[in-house]
mmCIF file with all atom_site columns, C-alpha atoms in Angstrom:
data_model
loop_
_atom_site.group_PDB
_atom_site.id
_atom_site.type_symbol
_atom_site.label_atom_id
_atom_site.label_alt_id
_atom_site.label_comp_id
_atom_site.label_asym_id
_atom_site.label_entity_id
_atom_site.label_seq_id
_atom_site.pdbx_PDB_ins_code
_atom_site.Cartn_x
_atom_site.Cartn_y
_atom_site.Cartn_z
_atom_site.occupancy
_atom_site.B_iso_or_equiv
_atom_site.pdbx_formal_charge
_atom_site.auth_seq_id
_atom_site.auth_comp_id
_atom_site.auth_asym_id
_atom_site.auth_atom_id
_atom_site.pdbx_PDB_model_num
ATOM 1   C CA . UNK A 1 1   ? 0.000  0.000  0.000   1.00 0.00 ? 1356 UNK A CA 1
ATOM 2   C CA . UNK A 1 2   ? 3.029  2.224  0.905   1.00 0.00 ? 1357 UNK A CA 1
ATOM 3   C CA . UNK A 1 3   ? 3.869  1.881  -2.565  1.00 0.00 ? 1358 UNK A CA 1
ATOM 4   C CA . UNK A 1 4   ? 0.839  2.269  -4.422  1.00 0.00 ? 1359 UNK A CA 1
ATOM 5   C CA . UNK A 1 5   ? 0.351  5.642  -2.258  1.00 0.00 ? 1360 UNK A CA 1
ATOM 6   C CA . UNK A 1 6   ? 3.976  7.016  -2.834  1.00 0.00 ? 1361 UNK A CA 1
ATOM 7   C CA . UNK A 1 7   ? 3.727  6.558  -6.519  1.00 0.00 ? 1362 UNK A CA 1
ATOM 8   C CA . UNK A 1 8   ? 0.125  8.331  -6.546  1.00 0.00 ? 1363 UNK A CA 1
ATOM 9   C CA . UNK A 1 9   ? 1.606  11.269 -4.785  1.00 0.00 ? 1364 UNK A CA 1
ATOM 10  C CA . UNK A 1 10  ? 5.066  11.031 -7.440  1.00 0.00 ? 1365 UNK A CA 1
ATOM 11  C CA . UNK A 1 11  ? 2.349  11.325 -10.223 1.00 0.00 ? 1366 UNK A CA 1
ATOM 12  C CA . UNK A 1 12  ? 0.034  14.155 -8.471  1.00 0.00 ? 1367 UNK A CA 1
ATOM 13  C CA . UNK A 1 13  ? 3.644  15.983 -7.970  1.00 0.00 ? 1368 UNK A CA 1
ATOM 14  C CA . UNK A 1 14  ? 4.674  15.866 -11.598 1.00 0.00 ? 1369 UNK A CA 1
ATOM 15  C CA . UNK A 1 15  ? 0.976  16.658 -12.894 1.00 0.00 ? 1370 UNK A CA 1
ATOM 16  C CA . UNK A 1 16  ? 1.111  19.598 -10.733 1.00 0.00 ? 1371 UNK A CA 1
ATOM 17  C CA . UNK A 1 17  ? 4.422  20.728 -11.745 1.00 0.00 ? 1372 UNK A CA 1
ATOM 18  C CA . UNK A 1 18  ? 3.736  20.203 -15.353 1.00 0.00 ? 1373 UNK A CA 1
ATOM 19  C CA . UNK A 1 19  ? 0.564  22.216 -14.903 1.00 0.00 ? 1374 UNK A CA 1
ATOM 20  C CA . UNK A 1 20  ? 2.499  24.816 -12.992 1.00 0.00 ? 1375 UNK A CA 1
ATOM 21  C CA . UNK A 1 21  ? 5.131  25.150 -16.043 1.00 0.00 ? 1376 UNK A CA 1
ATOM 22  C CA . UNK A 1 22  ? 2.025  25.049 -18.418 1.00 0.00 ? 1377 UNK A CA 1
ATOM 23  C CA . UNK A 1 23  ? 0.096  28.005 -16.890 1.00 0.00 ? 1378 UNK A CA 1
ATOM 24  C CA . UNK A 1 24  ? 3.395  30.002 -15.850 1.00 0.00 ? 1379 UNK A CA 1
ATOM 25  C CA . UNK A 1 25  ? 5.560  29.550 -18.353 1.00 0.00 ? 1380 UNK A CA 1
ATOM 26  C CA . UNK A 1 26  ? 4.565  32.527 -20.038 1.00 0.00 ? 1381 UNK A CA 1
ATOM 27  C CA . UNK A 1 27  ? 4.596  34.741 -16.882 1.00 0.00 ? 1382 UNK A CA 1
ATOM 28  C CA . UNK A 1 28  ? 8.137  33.108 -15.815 1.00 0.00 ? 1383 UNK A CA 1
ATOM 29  C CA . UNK A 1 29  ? 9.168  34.825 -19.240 1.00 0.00 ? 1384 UNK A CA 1
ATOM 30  C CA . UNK A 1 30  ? 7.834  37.898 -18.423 1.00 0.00 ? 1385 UNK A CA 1
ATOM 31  C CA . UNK A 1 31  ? 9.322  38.253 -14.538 1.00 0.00 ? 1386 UNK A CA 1
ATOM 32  C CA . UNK A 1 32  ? 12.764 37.795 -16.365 1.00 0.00 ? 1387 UNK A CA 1
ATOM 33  C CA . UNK A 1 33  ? 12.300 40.746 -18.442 1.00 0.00 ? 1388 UNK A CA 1
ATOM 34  C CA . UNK A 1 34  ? 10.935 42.543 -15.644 1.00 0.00 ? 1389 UNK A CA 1
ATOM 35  C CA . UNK A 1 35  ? 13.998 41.600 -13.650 1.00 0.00 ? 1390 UNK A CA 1
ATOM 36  C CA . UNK A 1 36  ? 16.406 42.596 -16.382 1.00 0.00 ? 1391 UNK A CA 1
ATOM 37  C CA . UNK A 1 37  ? 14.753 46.437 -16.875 1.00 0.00 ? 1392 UNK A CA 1
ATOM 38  C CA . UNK A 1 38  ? 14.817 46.599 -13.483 1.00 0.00 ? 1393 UNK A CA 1
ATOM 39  C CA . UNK A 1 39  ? 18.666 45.838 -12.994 1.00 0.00 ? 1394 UNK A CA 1
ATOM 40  C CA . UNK A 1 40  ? 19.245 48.025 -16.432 1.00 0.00 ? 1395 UNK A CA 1
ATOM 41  C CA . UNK A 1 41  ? 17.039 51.241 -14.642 1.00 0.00 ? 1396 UNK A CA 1
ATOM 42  C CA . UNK A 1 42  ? 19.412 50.761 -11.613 1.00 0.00 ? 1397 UNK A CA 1
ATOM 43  C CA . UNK A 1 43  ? 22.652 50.855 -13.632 1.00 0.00 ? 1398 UNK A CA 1
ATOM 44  C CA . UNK A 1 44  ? 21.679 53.731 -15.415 1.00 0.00 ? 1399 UNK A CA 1
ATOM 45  C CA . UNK A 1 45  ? 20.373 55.715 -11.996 1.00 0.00 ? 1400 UNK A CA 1
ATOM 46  C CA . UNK A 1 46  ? 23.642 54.659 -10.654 1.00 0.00 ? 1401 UNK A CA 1
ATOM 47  C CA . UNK A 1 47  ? 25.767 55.648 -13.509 1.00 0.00 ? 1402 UNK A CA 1
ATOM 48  C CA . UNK A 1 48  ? 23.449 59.301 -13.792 1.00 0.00 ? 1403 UNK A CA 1
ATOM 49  C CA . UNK A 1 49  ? 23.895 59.697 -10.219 1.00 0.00 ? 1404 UNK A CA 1
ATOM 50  C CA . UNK A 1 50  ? 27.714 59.184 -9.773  1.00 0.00 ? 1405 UNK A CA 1
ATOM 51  C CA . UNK A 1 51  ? 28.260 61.118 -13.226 1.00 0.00 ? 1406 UNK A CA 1
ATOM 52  C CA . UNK A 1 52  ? 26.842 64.120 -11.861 1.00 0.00 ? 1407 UNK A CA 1
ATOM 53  C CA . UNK A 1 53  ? 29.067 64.062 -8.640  1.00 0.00 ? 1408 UNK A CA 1
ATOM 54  C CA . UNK A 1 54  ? 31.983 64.279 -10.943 1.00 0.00 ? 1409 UNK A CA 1
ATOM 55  C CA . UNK A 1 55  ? 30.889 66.706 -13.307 1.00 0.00 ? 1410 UNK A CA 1
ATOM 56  C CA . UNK A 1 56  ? 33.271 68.767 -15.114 1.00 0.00 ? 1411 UNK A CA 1
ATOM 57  C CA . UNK A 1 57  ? 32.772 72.491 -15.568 1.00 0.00 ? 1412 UNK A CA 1
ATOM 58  C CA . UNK A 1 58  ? 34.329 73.067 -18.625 1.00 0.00 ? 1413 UNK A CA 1
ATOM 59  C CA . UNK A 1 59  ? 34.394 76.975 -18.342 1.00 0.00 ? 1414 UNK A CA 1
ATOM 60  C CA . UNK A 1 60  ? 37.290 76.016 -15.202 1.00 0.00 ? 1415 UNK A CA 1
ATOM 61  C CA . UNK A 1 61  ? 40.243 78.079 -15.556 1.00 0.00 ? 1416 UNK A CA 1
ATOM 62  C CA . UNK A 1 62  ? 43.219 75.706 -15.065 1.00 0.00 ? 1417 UNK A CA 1
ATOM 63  C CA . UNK A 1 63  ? 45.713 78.286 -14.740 1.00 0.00 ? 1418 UNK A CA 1
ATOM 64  C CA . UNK A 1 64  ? 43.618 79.592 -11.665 1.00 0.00 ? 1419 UNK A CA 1
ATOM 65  C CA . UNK A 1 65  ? 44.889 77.135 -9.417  1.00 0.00 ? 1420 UNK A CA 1
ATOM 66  C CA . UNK A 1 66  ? 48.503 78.533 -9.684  1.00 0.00 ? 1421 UNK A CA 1
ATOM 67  C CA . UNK A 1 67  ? 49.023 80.914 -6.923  1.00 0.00 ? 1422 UNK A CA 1
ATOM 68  C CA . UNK A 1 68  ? 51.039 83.886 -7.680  1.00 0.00 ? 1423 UNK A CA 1
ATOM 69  C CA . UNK A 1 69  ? 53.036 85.173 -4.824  1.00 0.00 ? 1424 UNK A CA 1
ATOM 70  C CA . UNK A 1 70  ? 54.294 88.804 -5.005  1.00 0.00 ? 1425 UNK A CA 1
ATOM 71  C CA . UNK A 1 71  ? 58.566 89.346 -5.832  1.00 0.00 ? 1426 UNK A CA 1
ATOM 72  C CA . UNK A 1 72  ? 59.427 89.875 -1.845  1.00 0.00 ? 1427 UNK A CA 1
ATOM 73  C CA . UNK A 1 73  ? 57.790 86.762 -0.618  1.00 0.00 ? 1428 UNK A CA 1
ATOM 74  C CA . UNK A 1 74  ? 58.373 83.421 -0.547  1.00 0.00 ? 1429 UNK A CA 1
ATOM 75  C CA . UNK A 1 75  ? 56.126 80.595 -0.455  1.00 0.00 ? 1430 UNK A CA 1
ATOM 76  C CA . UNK A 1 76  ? 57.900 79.469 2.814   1.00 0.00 ? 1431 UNK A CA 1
ATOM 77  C CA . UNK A 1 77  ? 57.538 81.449 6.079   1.00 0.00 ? 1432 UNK A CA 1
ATOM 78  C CA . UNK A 1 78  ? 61.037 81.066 7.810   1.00 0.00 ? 1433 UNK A CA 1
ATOM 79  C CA . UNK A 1 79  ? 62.973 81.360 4.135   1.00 0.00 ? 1434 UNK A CA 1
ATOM 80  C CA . UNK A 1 80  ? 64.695 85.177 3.803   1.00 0.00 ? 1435 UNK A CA 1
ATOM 81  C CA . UNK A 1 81  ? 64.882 86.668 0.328   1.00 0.00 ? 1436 UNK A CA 1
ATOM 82  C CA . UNK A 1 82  ? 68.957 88.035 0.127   1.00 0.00 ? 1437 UNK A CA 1
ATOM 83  C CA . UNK A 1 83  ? 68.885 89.266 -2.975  1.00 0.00 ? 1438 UNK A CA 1
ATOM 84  C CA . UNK A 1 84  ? 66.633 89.644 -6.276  1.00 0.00 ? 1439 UNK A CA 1
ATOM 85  C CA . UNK A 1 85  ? 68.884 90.002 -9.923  1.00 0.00 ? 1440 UNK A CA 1
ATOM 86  C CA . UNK A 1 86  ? 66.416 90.300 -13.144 1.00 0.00 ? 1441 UNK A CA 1
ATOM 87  C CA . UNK A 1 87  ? 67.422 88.628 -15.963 1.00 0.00 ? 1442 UNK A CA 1
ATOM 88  C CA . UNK A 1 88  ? 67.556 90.147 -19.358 1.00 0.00 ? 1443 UNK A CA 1
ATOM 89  C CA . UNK A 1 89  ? 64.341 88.347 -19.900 1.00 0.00 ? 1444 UNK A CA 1
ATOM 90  C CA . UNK A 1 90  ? 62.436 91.336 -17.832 1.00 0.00 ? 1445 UNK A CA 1
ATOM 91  C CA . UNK A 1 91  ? 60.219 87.789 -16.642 1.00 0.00 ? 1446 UNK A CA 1
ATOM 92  C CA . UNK A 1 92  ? 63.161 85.931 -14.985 1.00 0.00 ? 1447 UNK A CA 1
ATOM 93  C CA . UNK A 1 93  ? 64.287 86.384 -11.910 1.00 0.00 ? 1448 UNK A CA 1
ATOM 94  C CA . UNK A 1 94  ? 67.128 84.763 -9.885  1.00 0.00 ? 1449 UNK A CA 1
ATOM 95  C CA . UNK A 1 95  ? 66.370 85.102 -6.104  1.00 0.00 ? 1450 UNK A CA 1
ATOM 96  C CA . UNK A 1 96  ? 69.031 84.326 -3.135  1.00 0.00 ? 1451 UNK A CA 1
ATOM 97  C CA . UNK A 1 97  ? 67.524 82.974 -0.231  1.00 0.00 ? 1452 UNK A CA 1
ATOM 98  C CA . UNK A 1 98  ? 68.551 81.550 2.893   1.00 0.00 ? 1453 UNK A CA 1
ATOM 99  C CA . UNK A 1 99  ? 66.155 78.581 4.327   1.00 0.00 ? 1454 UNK A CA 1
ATOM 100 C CA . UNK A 1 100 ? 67.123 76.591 7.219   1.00 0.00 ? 1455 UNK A CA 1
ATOM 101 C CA . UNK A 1 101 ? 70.602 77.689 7.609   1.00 0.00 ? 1456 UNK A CA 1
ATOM 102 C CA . UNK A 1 102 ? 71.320 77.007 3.521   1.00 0.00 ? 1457 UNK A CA 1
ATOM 103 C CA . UNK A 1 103 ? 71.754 78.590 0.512   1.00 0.00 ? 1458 UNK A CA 1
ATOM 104 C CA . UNK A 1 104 ? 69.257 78.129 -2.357  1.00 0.00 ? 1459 UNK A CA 1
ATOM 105 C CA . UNK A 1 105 ? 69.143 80.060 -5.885  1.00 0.00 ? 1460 UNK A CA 1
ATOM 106 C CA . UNK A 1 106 ? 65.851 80.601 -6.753  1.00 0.00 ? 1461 UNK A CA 1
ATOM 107 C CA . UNK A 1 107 ? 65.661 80.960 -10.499 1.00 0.00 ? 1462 UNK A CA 1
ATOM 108 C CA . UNK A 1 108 ? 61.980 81.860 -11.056 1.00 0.00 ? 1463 UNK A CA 1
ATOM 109 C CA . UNK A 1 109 ? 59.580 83.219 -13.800 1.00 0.00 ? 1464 UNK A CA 1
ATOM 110 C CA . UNK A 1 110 ? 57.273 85.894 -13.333 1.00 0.00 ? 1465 UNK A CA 1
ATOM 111 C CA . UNK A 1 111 ? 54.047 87.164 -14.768 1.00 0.00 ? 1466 UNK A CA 1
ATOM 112 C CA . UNK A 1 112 ? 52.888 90.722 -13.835 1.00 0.00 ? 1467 UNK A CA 1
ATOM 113 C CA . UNK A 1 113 ? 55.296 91.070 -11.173 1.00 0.00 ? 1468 UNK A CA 1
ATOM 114 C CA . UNK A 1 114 ? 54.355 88.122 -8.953  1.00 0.00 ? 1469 UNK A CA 1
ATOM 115 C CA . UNK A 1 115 ? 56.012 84.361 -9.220  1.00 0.00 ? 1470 UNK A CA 1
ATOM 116 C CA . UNK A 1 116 ? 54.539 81.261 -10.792 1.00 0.00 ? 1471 UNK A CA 1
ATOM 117 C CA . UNK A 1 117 ? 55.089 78.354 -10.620 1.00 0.00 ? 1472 UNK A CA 1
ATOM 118 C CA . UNK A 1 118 ? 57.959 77.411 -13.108 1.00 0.00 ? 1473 UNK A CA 1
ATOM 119 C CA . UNK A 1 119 ? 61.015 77.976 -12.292 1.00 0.00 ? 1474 UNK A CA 1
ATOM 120 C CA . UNK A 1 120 ? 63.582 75.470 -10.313 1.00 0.00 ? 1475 UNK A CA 1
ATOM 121 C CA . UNK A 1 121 ? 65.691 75.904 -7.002  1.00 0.00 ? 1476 UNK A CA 1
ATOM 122 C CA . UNK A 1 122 ? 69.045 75.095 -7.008  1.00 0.00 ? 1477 UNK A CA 1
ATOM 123 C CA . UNK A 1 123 ? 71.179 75.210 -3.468  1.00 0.00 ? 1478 UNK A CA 1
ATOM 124 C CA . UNK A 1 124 ? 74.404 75.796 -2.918  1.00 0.00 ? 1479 UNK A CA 1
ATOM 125 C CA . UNK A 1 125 ? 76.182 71.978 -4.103  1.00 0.00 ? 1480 UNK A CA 1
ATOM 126 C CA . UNK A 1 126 ? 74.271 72.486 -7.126  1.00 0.00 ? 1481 UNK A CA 1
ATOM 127 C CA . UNK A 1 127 ? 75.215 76.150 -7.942  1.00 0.00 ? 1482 UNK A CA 1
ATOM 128 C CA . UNK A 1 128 ? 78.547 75.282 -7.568  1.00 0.00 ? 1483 UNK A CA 1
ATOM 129 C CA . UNK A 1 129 ? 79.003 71.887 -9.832  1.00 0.00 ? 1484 UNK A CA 1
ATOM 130 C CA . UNK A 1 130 ? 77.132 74.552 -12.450 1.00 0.00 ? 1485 UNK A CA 1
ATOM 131 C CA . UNK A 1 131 ? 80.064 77.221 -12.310 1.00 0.00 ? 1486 UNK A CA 1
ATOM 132 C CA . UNK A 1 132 ? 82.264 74.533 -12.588 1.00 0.00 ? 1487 UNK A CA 1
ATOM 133 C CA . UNK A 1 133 ? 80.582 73.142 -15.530 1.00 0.00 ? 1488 UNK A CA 1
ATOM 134 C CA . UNK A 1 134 ? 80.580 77.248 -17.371 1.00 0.00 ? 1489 UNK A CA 1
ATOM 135 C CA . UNK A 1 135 ? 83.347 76.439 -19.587 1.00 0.00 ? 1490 UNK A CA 1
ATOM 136 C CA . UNK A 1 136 ? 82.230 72.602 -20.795 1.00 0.00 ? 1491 UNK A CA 1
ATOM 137 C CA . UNK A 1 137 ? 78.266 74.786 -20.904 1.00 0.00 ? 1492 UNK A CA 1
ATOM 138 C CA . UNK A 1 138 ? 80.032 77.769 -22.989 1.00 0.00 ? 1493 UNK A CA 1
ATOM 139 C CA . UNK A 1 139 ? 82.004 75.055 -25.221 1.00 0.00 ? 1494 UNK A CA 1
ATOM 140 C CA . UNK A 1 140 ? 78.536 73.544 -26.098 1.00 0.00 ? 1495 UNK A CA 1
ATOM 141 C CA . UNK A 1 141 ? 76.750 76.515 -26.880 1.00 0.00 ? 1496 UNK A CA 1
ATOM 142 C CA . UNK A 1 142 ? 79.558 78.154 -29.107 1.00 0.00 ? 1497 UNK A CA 1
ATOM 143 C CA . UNK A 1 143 ? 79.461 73.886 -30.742 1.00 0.00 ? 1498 UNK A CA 1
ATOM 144 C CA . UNK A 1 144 ? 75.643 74.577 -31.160 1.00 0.00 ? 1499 UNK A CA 1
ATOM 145 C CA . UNK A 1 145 ? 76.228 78.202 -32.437 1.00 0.00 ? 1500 UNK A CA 1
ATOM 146 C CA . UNK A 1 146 ? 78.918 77.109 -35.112 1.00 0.00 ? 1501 UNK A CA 1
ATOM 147 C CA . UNK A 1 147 ? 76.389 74.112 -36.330 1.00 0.00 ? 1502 UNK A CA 1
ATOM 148 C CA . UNK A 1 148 ? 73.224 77.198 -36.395 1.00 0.00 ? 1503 UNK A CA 1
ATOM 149 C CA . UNK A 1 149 ? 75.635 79.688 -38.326 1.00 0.00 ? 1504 UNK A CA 1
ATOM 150 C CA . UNK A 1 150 ? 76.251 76.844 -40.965 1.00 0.00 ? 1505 UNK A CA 1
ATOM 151 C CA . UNK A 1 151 ? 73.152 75.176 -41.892 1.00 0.00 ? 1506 UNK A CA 1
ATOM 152 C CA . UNK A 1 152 ? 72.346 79.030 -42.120 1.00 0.00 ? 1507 UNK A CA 1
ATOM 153 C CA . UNK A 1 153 ? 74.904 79.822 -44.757 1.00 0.00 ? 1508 UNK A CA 1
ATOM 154 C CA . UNK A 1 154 ? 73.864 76.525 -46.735 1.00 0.00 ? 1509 UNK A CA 1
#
């Protein structure tokens, strides 16, 4: 009887499941594409919502962020301007500075009278390996004037 019973019940299971997959199937297909336009919407509110944190104002001055500082100071507080010498280049200026007990050359553009960024600090090692270098630096340049002068003349 055990038998007979657990068989009945086997069959009543599968008829029910093949009637479930009979009257569903065609709503199973539909919850997937719900599912899917749902998980598209939320991409695109996530990707809408993060692109709009990072938005970028394309009317930003880049050349804002550079801070110019007036000729007599220095962007550090305990550094002492020495001396100023203007180049012939009425824009660059070489600055002598002490900063923490040293030396540094300050060898700095300017725009309108203040410092920008570009420019390069040399202290007083450096400055020194350059003057010994002058003669080698003015060999060079006279090499690369000679070279200029003749492709000139050709």
């Amino acid at each position: 009887m055990h038998s007979d019973n657990s068989s009945s019940q086997y069959a009543s299971i599968r008829s029910s499941l093949s009637s479930i997959y009979r009257n569903y199937d065609f709503h199973l297909g539909i919850i997937k594409i719900t599912g899917i336009c749902i998980m598209l919407s939320l991409i695109c509110t996530t990707l809408v919502l993060t692109s709009s944190l990072y938005k970028i104002d394309k009317e930003y001055n880049k050349t804002e962020c550079i801070q110019l500082l007036d000729k007599s100071d220095f962007p550090w507080n305990d550094t002492h301007c020495i001396q100023l010498f203007e180049l012939p280049d009425n824009e660059l200026y070489v600055r002598v500075c002490s900063y923490q007990e040293s030396v540094i050359l300050d060898i700095r553009r300017f725009h309108r009278g203040q410092a920008t960024s570009i420019g390069l600090y040399l202290n007083l090692n450096q400055w020194n390996y350059l003057e010994r270098l002058q003669n080698a630096i003015d060999k060079s340049i006279d090499n690369a004037l000679n070279v200029t002068l003749h492709k000139n003349i050709e």
